[in-house]
C-alpha cells in the first residue's frame, strides 16, 4: 500500500521548546540524510540522462513540470541553463501549475487540474524528441500526473521525481526517480529535505546533460554568458590559463568573441 513518508510525523518533538542551537543541530542531522537518499537513486537518474542526451542532440527539449515548491525548483533549474551553459532558454523549460504568478504566490486549486499540464505542453508543441520530467514530493499531484500520463501515451520520454516510494506519479513515468528522505524536520514541510533532494537531482540531470552536450571543457563553464563583471573576469582567467596570454589580451578576445570557447577557438584557428 502506498504510504506518504513525506507526511509522517517528524522524528524531532517539541521544536517550539528547544534552543536555536538544538534546532540547528537537529535540522542539520536531517539534512545529512538527503545526499544518501539521492545517491540511492543514481541508477535511475543515470538511465534518464543517457536517454535525454541523444534526444537533445537531435533537437529535443527538457520540460520540468511541478506545483508549488516542486514547480519552483524546476523553473529555477531551467532558468540557470542559459547563463551557465550559453544555451537558448527554449531547450530546458520549467512549467509550474498556476503559471508564472505561482512562482511568488499560491494559486488556489492550480495543481488539482489533471489536464492543464498536458494542455500547456501541447501549446509548446511537445514532441517525440522531448523529455517530460514531473516533480512531485508527494507523488500525487494531479497536474503532474496528467502531464506524464498524456506525454507517455504520445510516445514522449517521461520521468518522475518524488520522495515517496511507489507513488502514483512513479507509475505514470518511464523512469521513476524516488529519493526517500524520510519525515520532514517540521512535519509535512516538503520545502525542506524533499525540496533539497529535488534540487540536487535537477542539478545532476541538467549539469551532466550539458557536459555530455559539450558545454563544459575540462571542468570549466566555457560557454557561460558574460552577464556581469565577475563572469567577465572569470572568463578572462580561463583564457589566460588555456592560452597563456596576458590578462588584457585575454579579456579583449573574450569580449570580442562573446564566450571563452569562441575566443579560444578563434585564437587557435588564427595560429
PDB file of C-alpha atoms in Angstrom:
ATOM      1  CA  UNK A   1       0.000   0.000   0.000  1.00  0.00           C
ATOM      2  CA  UNK A   2       1.234   3.496  -0.896  1.00  0.00           C
ATOM      3  CA  UNK A   3       2.480   5.346   2.177  1.00  0.00           C
ATOM      4  CA  UNK A   4       3.271   9.058   2.226  1.00  0.00           C
ATOM      5  CA  UNK A   5       6.572   9.103   4.058  1.00  0.00           C
ATOM      6  CA  UNK A   6       6.676  12.855   3.457  1.00  0.00           C
ATOM      7  CA  UNK A   7       3.580  13.273   5.660  1.00  0.00           C
ATOM      8  CA  UNK A   8       4.775  11.163   8.573  1.00  0.00           C
ATOM      9  CA  UNK A   9       5.414  12.835  11.913  1.00  0.00           C
ATOM     10  CA  UNK A  10       8.815  14.441  12.410  1.00  0.00           C
ATOM     11  CA  UNK A  11      11.388  12.421  14.313  1.00  0.00           C
ATOM     12  CA  UNK A  12      12.022  15.538  16.410  1.00  0.00           C
ATOM     13  CA  UNK A  13       9.493  16.583  19.039  1.00  0.00           C
ATOM     14  CA  UNK A  14       8.791  19.785  20.969  1.00  0.00           C
ATOM     15  CA  UNK A  15      10.566  22.011  18.453  1.00  0.00           C
ATOM     16  CA  UNK A  16       8.990  25.107  19.958  1.00  0.00           C
ATOM     17  CA  UNK A  17      10.666  24.357  23.295  1.00  0.00           C
ATOM     18  CA  UNK A  18      14.233  23.908  22.037  1.00  0.00           C
ATOM     19  CA  UNK A  19      17.108  26.370  21.796  1.00  0.00           C
ATOM     20  CA  UNK A  20      18.281  27.765  18.462  1.00  0.00           C
ATOM     21  CA  UNK A  21      21.445  25.652  18.660  1.00  0.00           C
ATOM     22  CA  UNK A  22      19.464  22.476  19.340  1.00  0.00           C
ATOM     23  CA  UNK A  23      17.188  23.210  16.391  1.00  0.00           C
ATOM     24  CA  UNK A  24      20.128  23.949  14.107  1.00  0.00           C
ATOM     25  CA  UNK A  25      21.899  20.745  15.096  1.00  0.00           C
ATOM     26  CA  UNK A  26      18.862  18.518  14.677  1.00  0.00           C
ATOM     27  CA  UNK A  27      17.879  20.098  11.367  1.00  0.00           C
ATOM     28  CA  UNK A  28      21.400  19.575  10.070  1.00  0.00           C
ATOM     29  CA  UNK A  29      21.247  15.933  11.135  1.00  0.00           C
ATOM     30  CA  UNK A  30      18.137  15.512   8.993  1.00  0.00           C
ATOM     31  CA  UNK A  31      19.682  17.326   6.034  1.00  0.00           C
ATOM     32  CA  UNK A  32      22.607  14.897   6.009  1.00  0.00           C
ATOM     33  CA  UNK A  33      20.192  12.134   5.026  1.00  0.00           C
ATOM     34  CA  UNK A  34      19.362  13.841   1.741  1.00  0.00           C
ATOM     35  CA  UNK A  35      22.573  13.143  -0.164  1.00  0.00           C
ATOM     36  CA  UNK A  36      22.386   9.452   0.737  1.00  0.00           C
ATOM     37  CA  UNK A  37      18.793   9.239  -0.486  1.00  0.00           C
ATOM     38  CA  UNK A  38      19.806  10.850  -3.786  1.00  0.00           C
ATOM     39  CA  UNK A  39      22.795   8.508  -4.060  1.00  0.00           C
ATOM     40  CA  UNK A  40      20.449   5.531  -3.923  1.00  0.00           C
ATOM     41  CA  UNK A  41      18.597   6.947  -6.942  1.00  0.00           C
ATOM     42  CA  UNK A  42      21.707   7.398  -9.139  1.00  0.00           C
ATOM     43  CA  UNK A  43      20.921   4.357 -11.350  1.00  0.00           C
ATOM     44  CA  UNK A  44      17.570   5.853 -12.325  1.00  0.00           C
ATOM     45  CA  UNK A  45      18.991   9.361 -12.798  1.00  0.00           C
ATOM     46  CA  UNK A  46      21.754   7.884 -14.966  1.00  0.00           C
ATOM     47  CA  UNK A  47      19.263   5.978 -17.111  1.00  0.00           C
ATOM     48  CA  UNK A  48      17.318   9.190 -17.662  1.00  0.00           C
ATOM     49  CA  UNK A  49      20.295  11.318 -18.689  1.00  0.00           C
ATOM     50  CA  UNK A  50      21.548   8.606 -21.030  1.00  0.00           C
ATOM     51  CA  UNK A  51      18.240   8.835 -22.880  1.00  0.00           C
ATOM     52  CA  UNK A  52      17.963  12.619 -22.753  1.00  0.00           C
ATOM     53  CA  UNK A  53      21.355  13.348 -24.351  1.00  0.00           C
ATOM     54  CA  UNK A  54      20.762  11.715 -27.749  1.00  0.00           C
ATOM     55  CA  UNK A  55      17.326  13.282 -27.915  1.00  0.00           C
ATOM     56  CA  UNK A  56      18.726  16.752 -27.268  1.00  0.00           C
ATOM     57  CA  UNK A  57      21.462  16.160 -29.825  1.00  0.00           C
ATOM     58  CA  UNK A  58      18.635  15.841 -32.340  1.00  0.00           C
ATOM     59  CA  UNK A  59      16.867  18.996 -31.148  1.00  0.00           C
ATOM     60  CA  UNK A  60      14.858  17.668 -28.207  1.00  0.00           C
ATOM     61  CA  UNK A  61      13.998  19.654 -25.106  1.00  0.00           C
ATOM     62  CA  UNK A  62      13.512  19.046 -21.386  1.00  0.00           C
ATOM     63  CA  UNK A  63      10.276  20.062 -19.682  1.00  0.00           C
ATOM     64  CA  UNK A  64      10.091  20.190 -15.892  1.00  0.00           C
ATOM     65  CA  UNK A  65       6.513  20.029 -14.549  1.00  0.00           C
ATOM     66  CA  UNK A  66       5.549  20.719 -10.945  1.00  0.00           C
ATOM     67  CA  UNK A  67       3.374  22.608  -8.482  1.00  0.00           C
ATOM     68  CA  UNK A  68       4.350  24.755  -5.505  1.00  0.00           C
ATOM     69  CA  UNK A  69       7.911  24.226  -4.301  1.00  0.00           C
ATOM     70  CA  UNK A  70       8.430  21.401  -6.796  1.00  0.00           C
ATOM     71  CA  UNK A  71       7.385  23.626  -9.681  1.00  0.00           C
ATOM     72  CA  UNK A  72       9.565  26.496  -8.487  1.00  0.00           C
ATOM     73  CA  UNK A  73      12.616  24.244  -8.323  1.00  0.00           C
ATOM     74  CA  UNK A  74      12.029  23.049 -11.885  1.00  0.00           C
ATOM     75  CA  UNK A  75      11.722  26.640 -13.108  1.00  0.00           C
ATOM     76  CA  UNK A  76      14.864  27.558 -11.164  1.00  0.00           C
ATOM     77  CA  UNK A  77      16.927  24.802 -12.744  1.00  0.00           C
ATOM     78  CA  UNK A  78      15.664  25.641 -16.223  1.00  0.00           C
ATOM     79  CA  UNK A  79      16.400  29.354 -15.751  1.00  0.00           C
ATOM     80  CA  UNK A  80      20.041  28.652 -14.896  1.00  0.00           C
ATOM     81  CA  UNK A  81      20.829  26.821 -18.151  1.00  0.00           C
ATOM     82  CA  UNK A  82      21.250  29.862 -20.448  1.00  0.00           C
ATOM     83  CA  UNK A  83      23.624  31.837 -18.180  1.00  0.00           C
ATOM     84  CA  UNK A  84      25.628  28.815 -17.077  1.00  0.00           C
ATOM     85  CA  UNK A  85      25.955  26.954 -20.358  1.00  0.00           C
ATOM     86  CA  UNK A  86      25.082  29.536 -23.011  1.00  0.00           C
ATOM     87  CA  UNK A  87      22.123  27.531 -24.301  1.00  0.00           C
ATOM     88  CA  UNK A  88      18.888  29.093 -25.605  1.00  0.00           C
ATOM     89  CA  UNK A  89      16.114  29.388 -22.989  1.00  0.00           C
ATOM     90  CA  UNK A  90      13.877  27.252 -25.199  1.00  0.00           C
ATOM     91  CA  UNK A  91      15.772  23.999 -24.580  1.00  0.00           C
ATOM     92  CA  UNK A  92      15.103  23.454 -20.866  1.00  0.00           C
ATOM     93  CA  UNK A  93      11.692  24.739 -19.821  1.00  0.00           C
ATOM     94  CA  UNK A  94      10.106  24.848 -16.383  1.00  0.00           C
ATOM     95  CA  UNK A  95       6.315  24.812 -16.119  1.00  0.00           C
ATOM     96  CA  UNK A  96       4.562  25.431 -12.812  1.00  0.00           C
ATOM     97  CA  UNK A  97       0.892  24.883 -12.028  1.00  0.00           C
ATOM     98  CA  UNK A  98      -0.770  28.294 -11.996  1.00  0.00           C
ATOM     99  CA  UNK A  99       1.773  29.886 -14.331  1.00  0.00           C
ATOM    100  CA  UNK A 100       4.447  32.452 -13.529  1.00  0.00           C
ATOM    101  CA  UNK A 101       2.211  34.105 -10.918  1.00  0.00           C
ATOM    102  CA  UNK A 102       2.606  30.921  -8.870  1.00  0.00           C
ATOM    103  CA  UNK A 103       6.355  31.457  -8.579  1.00  0.00           C
ATOM    104  CA  UNK A 104       5.717  34.006  -5.824  1.00  0.00           C
ATOM    105  CA  UNK A 105       2.119  33.356  -4.834  1.00  0.00           C
ATOM    106  CA  UNK A 106      -0.054  30.331  -4.081  1.00  0.00           C
ATOM    107  CA  UNK A 107      -2.654  29.734  -6.803  1.00  0.00           C
ATOM    108  CA  UNK A 108      -5.741  28.050  -5.424  1.00  0.00           C
ATOM    109  CA  UNK A 109      -6.501  24.596  -6.882  1.00  0.00           C
ATOM    110  CA  UNK A 110      -3.966  25.027  -9.733  1.00  0.00           C
ATOM    111  CA  UNK A 111      -2.272  21.710  -9.019  1.00  0.00           C
ATOM    112  CA  UNK A 112      -5.584  19.811  -8.947  1.00  0.00           C
ATOM    113  CA  UNK A 113      -6.262  20.171 -12.694  1.00  0.00           C
ATOM    114  CA  UNK A 114      -5.457  16.813 -14.290  1.00  0.00           C
ATOM    115  CA  UNK A 115      -5.473  18.149 -17.862  1.00  0.00           C
ATOM    116  CA  UNK A 116      -3.828  21.575 -17.555  1.00  0.00           C
ATOM    117  CA  UNK A 117      -0.225  20.342 -17.676  1.00  0.00           C
ATOM    118  CA  UNK A 118      -0.746  18.432 -20.905  1.00  0.00           C
ATOM    119  CA  UNK A 119      -2.549  21.419 -22.437  1.00  0.00           C
ATOM    120  CA  UNK A 120       0.459  23.600 -21.647  1.00  0.00           C
ATOM    121  CA  UNK A 121       2.820  21.059 -23.188  1.00  0.00           C
ATOM    122  CA  UNK A 122       0.714  20.934 -26.346  1.00  0.00           C
ATOM    123  CA  UNK A 123       0.818  24.726 -26.593  1.00  0.00           C
ATOM    124  CA  UNK A 124       4.612  24.391 -26.668  1.00  0.00           C
ATOM    125  CA  UNK A 125       4.363  21.701 -29.361  1.00  0.00           C
ATOM    126  CA  UNK A 126       5.882  18.921 -27.252  1.00  0.00           C
ATOM    127  CA  UNK A 127       7.128  16.077 -29.449  1.00  0.00           C
ATOM    128  CA  UNK A 128       8.832  12.666 -29.532  1.00  0.00           C
ATOM    129  CA  UNK A 129      12.357  14.068 -29.094  1.00  0.00           C
ATOM    130  CA  UNK A 130      11.386  15.902 -25.911  1.00  0.00           C
ATOM    131  CA  UNK A 131      11.539  14.689 -22.302  1.00  0.00           C
ATOM    132  CA  UNK A 132       8.897  15.494 -19.693  1.00  0.00           C
ATOM    133  CA  UNK A 133      10.048  15.320 -16.061  1.00  0.00           C
ATOM    134  CA  UNK A 134       7.327  15.536 -13.430  1.00  0.00           C
ATOM    135  CA  UNK A 135       8.421  16.744  -9.983  1.00  0.00           C
ATOM    136  CA  UNK A 136       6.153  16.000  -7.017  1.00  0.00           C
ATOM    137  CA  UNK A 137       7.331  15.421  -3.454  1.00  0.00           C
ATOM    138  CA  UNK A 138       4.143  13.594  -2.527  1.00  0.00           C
ATOM    139  CA  UNK A 139       3.913  11.786  -5.845  1.00  0.00           C
ATOM    140  CA  UNK A 140       0.192  12.562  -6.057  1.00  0.00           C
ATOM    141  CA  UNK A 141      -0.049  15.964  -7.789  1.00  0.00           C
ATOM    142  CA  UNK A 142      -2.783  15.761 -10.496  1.00  0.00           C
ATOM    143  CA  UNK A 143      -1.165  18.494 -12.636  1.00  0.00           C
ATOM    144  CA  UNK A 144       1.986  16.366 -12.876  1.00  0.00           C
ATOM    145  CA  UNK A 145       0.246  13.002 -13.165  1.00  0.00           C
ATOM    146  CA  UNK A 146      -1.926  14.179 -16.058  1.00  0.00           C
ATOM    147  CA  UNK A 147       1.021  15.661 -17.937  1.00  0.00           C
ATOM    148  CA  UNK A 148       3.076  12.486 -17.596  1.00  0.00           C
ATOM    149  CA  UNK A 149       0.181  10.181 -18.473  1.00  0.00           C
ATOM    150  CA  UNK A 150      -0.607  12.037 -21.676  1.00  0.00           C
ATOM    151  CA  UNK A 151       3.020  12.548 -22.666  1.00  0.00           C
ATOM    152  CA  UNK A 152       3.785   8.877 -22.211  1.00  0.00           C
ATOM    153  CA  UNK A 153       0.686   7.868 -24.189  1.00  0.00           C
ATOM    154  CA  UNK A 154       2.022  10.012 -27.047  1.00  0.00           C
ATOM    155  CA  UNK A 155       5.426   8.306 -27.122  1.00  0.00           C
ATOM    156  CA  UNK A 156       7.327  11.027 -25.258  1.00  0.00           C
ATOM    157  CA  UNK A 157      10.044  10.048 -22.757  1.00  0.00           C
ATOM    158  CA  UNK A 158       8.810  10.675 -19.225  1.00  0.00           C
ATOM    159  CA  UNK A 159      10.406  10.663 -15.787  1.00  0.00           C
ATOM    160  CA  UNK A 160       9.194  11.446 -12.294  1.00  0.00           C
ATOM    161  CA  UNK A 161      10.977  12.816  -9.241  1.00  0.00           C
ATOM    162  CA  UNK A 162       9.250  12.023  -5.957  1.00  0.00           C
ATOM    163  CA  UNK A 163      10.086  11.460  -2.311  1.00  0.00           C
ATOM    164  CA  UNK A 164       7.603   8.672  -1.569  1.00  0.00           C
ATOM    165  CA  UNK A 165       8.176   5.068  -2.657  1.00  0.00           C
ATOM    166  CA  UNK A 166       5.829   3.510  -5.213  1.00  0.00           C
ATOM    167  CA  UNK A 167       3.819   6.721  -5.548  1.00  0.00           C
ATOM    168  CA  UNK A 168       1.121   7.291  -8.208  1.00  0.00           C
ATOM    169  CA  UNK A 169       3.394   9.620 -10.185  1.00  0.00           C
ATOM    170  CA  UNK A 170       6.048   6.880 -10.401  1.00  0.00           C
ATOM    171  CA  UNK A 171       3.549   4.644 -12.177  1.00  0.00           C
ATOM    172  CA  UNK A 172       2.983   7.288 -14.861  1.00  0.00           C
ATOM    173  CA  UNK A 173       6.662   7.624 -15.817  1.00  0.00           C
ATOM    174  CA  UNK A 174       9.042   5.594 -17.961  1.00  0.00           C
ATOM    175  CA  UNK A 175      11.761   6.280 -15.384  1.00  0.00           C
ATOM    176  CA  UNK A 176      10.755   6.755 -11.754  1.00  0.00           C
ATOM    177  CA  UNK A 177      13.295   8.570  -9.584  1.00  0.00           C
ATOM    178  CA  UNK A 178      12.482   8.158  -5.895  1.00  0.00           C
ATOM    179  CA  UNK A 179      14.641   9.785  -3.224  1.00  0.00           C
ATOM    180  CA  UNK A 180      13.063   8.729   0.054  1.00  0.00           C
ATOM    181  CA  UNK A 181      14.428  11.296   2.502  1.00  0.00           C
ATOM    182  CA  UNK A 182      12.109  10.368   5.369  1.00  0.00           C
ATOM    183  CA  UNK A 183       9.840  12.566   7.514  1.00  0.00           C
ATOM    184  CA  UNK A 184      10.498  16.276   7.374  1.00  0.00           C
ATOM    185  CA  UNK A 185      12.016  18.188  10.319  1.00  0.00           C
ATOM    186  CA  UNK A 186       8.771  20.153  10.518  1.00  0.00           C
ATOM    187  CA  UNK A 187       6.079  17.582   9.824  1.00  0.00           C
ATOM    188  CA  UNK A 188       4.926  17.713   6.207  1.00  0.00           C
ATOM    189  CA  UNK A 189       7.071  20.709   5.213  1.00  0.00           C
ATOM    190  CA  UNK A 190       8.402  19.349   1.921  1.00  0.00           C
ATOM    191  CA  UNK A 191      10.217  22.608   1.123  1.00  0.00           C
ATOM    192  CA  UNK A 192      12.913  21.188   3.434  1.00  0.00           C
ATOM    193  CA  UNK A 193      14.545  17.797   2.783  1.00  0.00           C
ATOM    194  CA  UNK A 194      12.280  16.938  -0.131  1.00  0.00           C
ATOM    195  CA  UNK A 195      12.993  20.249  -1.831  1.00  0.00           C
ATOM    196  CA  UNK A 196      16.730  19.848  -1.259  1.00  0.00           C
ATOM    197  CA  UNK A 197      16.655  16.387  -2.816  1.00  0.00           C
ATOM    198  CA  UNK A 198      14.743  17.693  -5.820  1.00  0.00           C
ATOM    199  CA  UNK A 199      17.280  20.478  -6.294  1.00  0.00           C
ATOM    200  CA  UNK A 200      20.166  18.002  -6.163  1.00  0.00           C
ATOM    201  CA  UNK A 201      18.509  15.703  -8.691  1.00  0.00           C
ATOM    202  CA  UNK A 202      17.684  18.535 -11.093  1.00  0.00           C
ATOM    203  CA  UNK A 203      21.285  19.747 -10.747  1.00  0.00           C
ATOM    204  CA  UNK A 204      22.525  16.305 -11.765  1.00  0.00           C
ATOM    205  CA  UNK A 205      20.147  15.937 -14.706  1.00  0.00           C
ATOM    206  CA  UNK A 206      20.813  19.321 -16.286  1.00  0.00           C
ATOM    207  CA  UNK A 207      24.505  19.667 -15.486  1.00  0.00           C
ATOM    208  CA  UNK A 208      25.532  16.220 -16.676  1.00  0.00           C
ATOM    209  CA  UNK A 209      23.363  16.559 -19.769  1.00  0.00           C
ATOM    210  CA  UNK A 210      25.087  19.848 -20.604  1.00  0.00           C
ATOM    211  CA  UNK A 211      28.523  18.310 -20.028  1.00  0.00           C
ATOM    212  CA  UNK A 212      27.701  15.461 -22.423  1.00  0.00           C
ATOM    213  CA  UNK A 213      26.425  18.012 -24.958  1.00  0.00           C
ATOM    214  CA  UNK A 214      29.874  19.649 -24.944  1.00  0.00           C
ATOM    215  CA  UNK A 215      29.001  22.781 -22.997  1.00  0.00           C
ATOM    216  CA  UNK A 216      31.847  22.253 -20.491  1.00  0.00           C
ATOM    217  CA  UNK A 217      35.543  21.844 -21.231  1.00  0.00           C
ATOM    218  CA  UNK A 218      37.605  20.136 -18.559  1.00  0.00           C
ATOM    219  CA  UNK A 219      35.731  21.472 -15.554  1.00  0.00           C
ATOM    220  CA  UNK A 220      35.127  24.992 -16.871  1.00  0.00           C
ATOM    221  CA  UNK A 221      31.927  26.788 -17.958  1.00  0.00           C
ATOM    222  CA  UNK A 222      33.407  27.834 -21.286  1.00  0.00           C
ATOM    223  CA  UNK A 223      30.013  28.788 -22.745  1.00  0.00           C
ATOM    224  CA  UNK A 224      28.689  30.874 -19.852  1.00  0.00           C
ATOM    225  CA  UNK A 225      27.040  34.203 -20.578  1.00  0.00           C
ATOM    226  CA  UNK A 226      29.146  37.265 -19.749  1.00  0.00           C
ATOM    227  CA  UNK A 227      26.378  38.979 -17.833  1.00  0.00           C
ATOM    228  CA  UNK A 228      28.433  40.803 -15.175  1.00  0.00           C
ATOM    229  CA  UNK A 229      31.951  41.889 -14.293  1.00  0.00           C
ATOM    230  CA  UNK A 230      32.605  38.816 -12.141  1.00  0.00           C
ATOM    231  CA  UNK A 231      31.879  36.480 -15.046  1.00  0.00           C
ATOM    232  CA  UNK A 232      33.958  38.537 -17.473  1.00  0.00           C
ATOM    233  CA  UNK A 233      36.853  38.270 -15.025  1.00  0.00           C
ATOM    234  CA  UNK A 234      36.303  34.519 -14.601  1.00  0.00           C
ATOM    235  CA  UNK A 235      36.194  34.015 -18.362  1.00  0.00           C
ATOM    236  CA  UNK A 236      39.298  36.116 -18.868  1.00  0.00           C
ATOM    237  CA  UNK A 237      41.219  33.998 -16.373  1.00  0.00           C
ATOM    238  CA  UNK A 238      40.080  30.841 -18.124  1.00  0.00           C
ATOM    239  CA  UNK A 239      41.565  32.146 -21.370  1.00  0.00           C
ATOM    240  CA  UNK A 240      44.776  33.148 -19.600  1.00  0.00           C
ATOM    241  CA  UNK A 241      45.099  29.602 -18.260  1.00  0.00           C
ATOM    242  CA  UNK A 242      44.144  27.944 -21.537  1.00  0.00           C
ATOM    243  CA  UNK A 243      46.168  30.050 -23.990  1.00  0.00           C
ATOM    244  CA  UNK A 244      48.925  31.526 -21.846  1.00  0.00           C
ATOM    245  CA  UNK A 245      48.066  35.085 -22.837  1.00  0.00           C
ATOM    246  CA  UNK A 246      48.265  38.212 -20.730  1.00  0.00           C
ATOM    247  CA  UNK A 247      45.139  39.289 -18.884  1.00  0.00           C
ATOM    248  CA  UNK A 248      44.357  42.321 -21.068  1.00  0.00           C
ATOM    249  CA  UNK A 249      44.727  40.410 -24.326  1.00  0.00           C
ATOM    250  CA  UNK A 250      42.652  37.541 -22.968  1.00  0.00           C
ATOM    251  CA  UNK A 251      39.876  39.932 -21.953  1.00  0.00           C
ATOM    252  CA  UNK A 252      39.960  41.634 -25.348  1.00  0.00           C
ATOM    253  CA  UNK A 253      39.488  38.285 -27.069  1.00  0.00           C
ATOM    254  CA  UNK A 254      36.723  37.301 -24.690  1.00  0.00           C
ATOM    255  CA  UNK A 255      34.721  40.477 -25.227  1.00  0.00           C
ATOM    256  CA  UNK A 256      35.299  40.321 -28.980  1.00  0.00           C
ATOM    257  CA  UNK A 257      34.008  36.761 -29.373  1.00  0.00           C
ATOM    258  CA  UNK A 258      31.474  36.590 -26.536  1.00  0.00           C
ATOM    259  CA  UNK A 259      32.483  33.360 -24.827  1.00  0.00           C
ATOM    260  CA  UNK A 260      35.555  31.517 -23.615  1.00  0.00           C
ATOM    261  CA  UNK A 261      35.061  28.721 -26.120  1.00  0.00           C
ATOM    262  CA  UNK A 262      34.610  31.018 -29.116  1.00  0.00           C
ATOM    263  CA  UNK A 263      37.604  33.125 -28.087  1.00  0.00           C
ATOM    264  CA  UNK A 264      39.853  30.080 -27.718  1.00  0.00           C
ATOM    265  CA  UNK A 265      38.629  28.545 -30.960  1.00  0.00           C
ATOM    266  CA  UNK A 266      39.209  31.791 -32.859  1.00  0.00           C
ATOM    267  CA  UNK A 267      42.693  32.238 -31.402  1.00  0.00           C
ATOM    268  CA  UNK A 268      43.724  28.670 -32.195  1.00  0.00           C
ATOM    269  CA  UNK A 269      42.301  28.905 -35.721  1.00  0.00           C
ATOM    270  CA  UNK A 270      44.336  32.039 -36.403  1.00  0.00           C
ATOM    271  CA  UNK A 271      47.641  30.485 -35.308  1.00  0.00           C
TER     272      UNK A 271
END
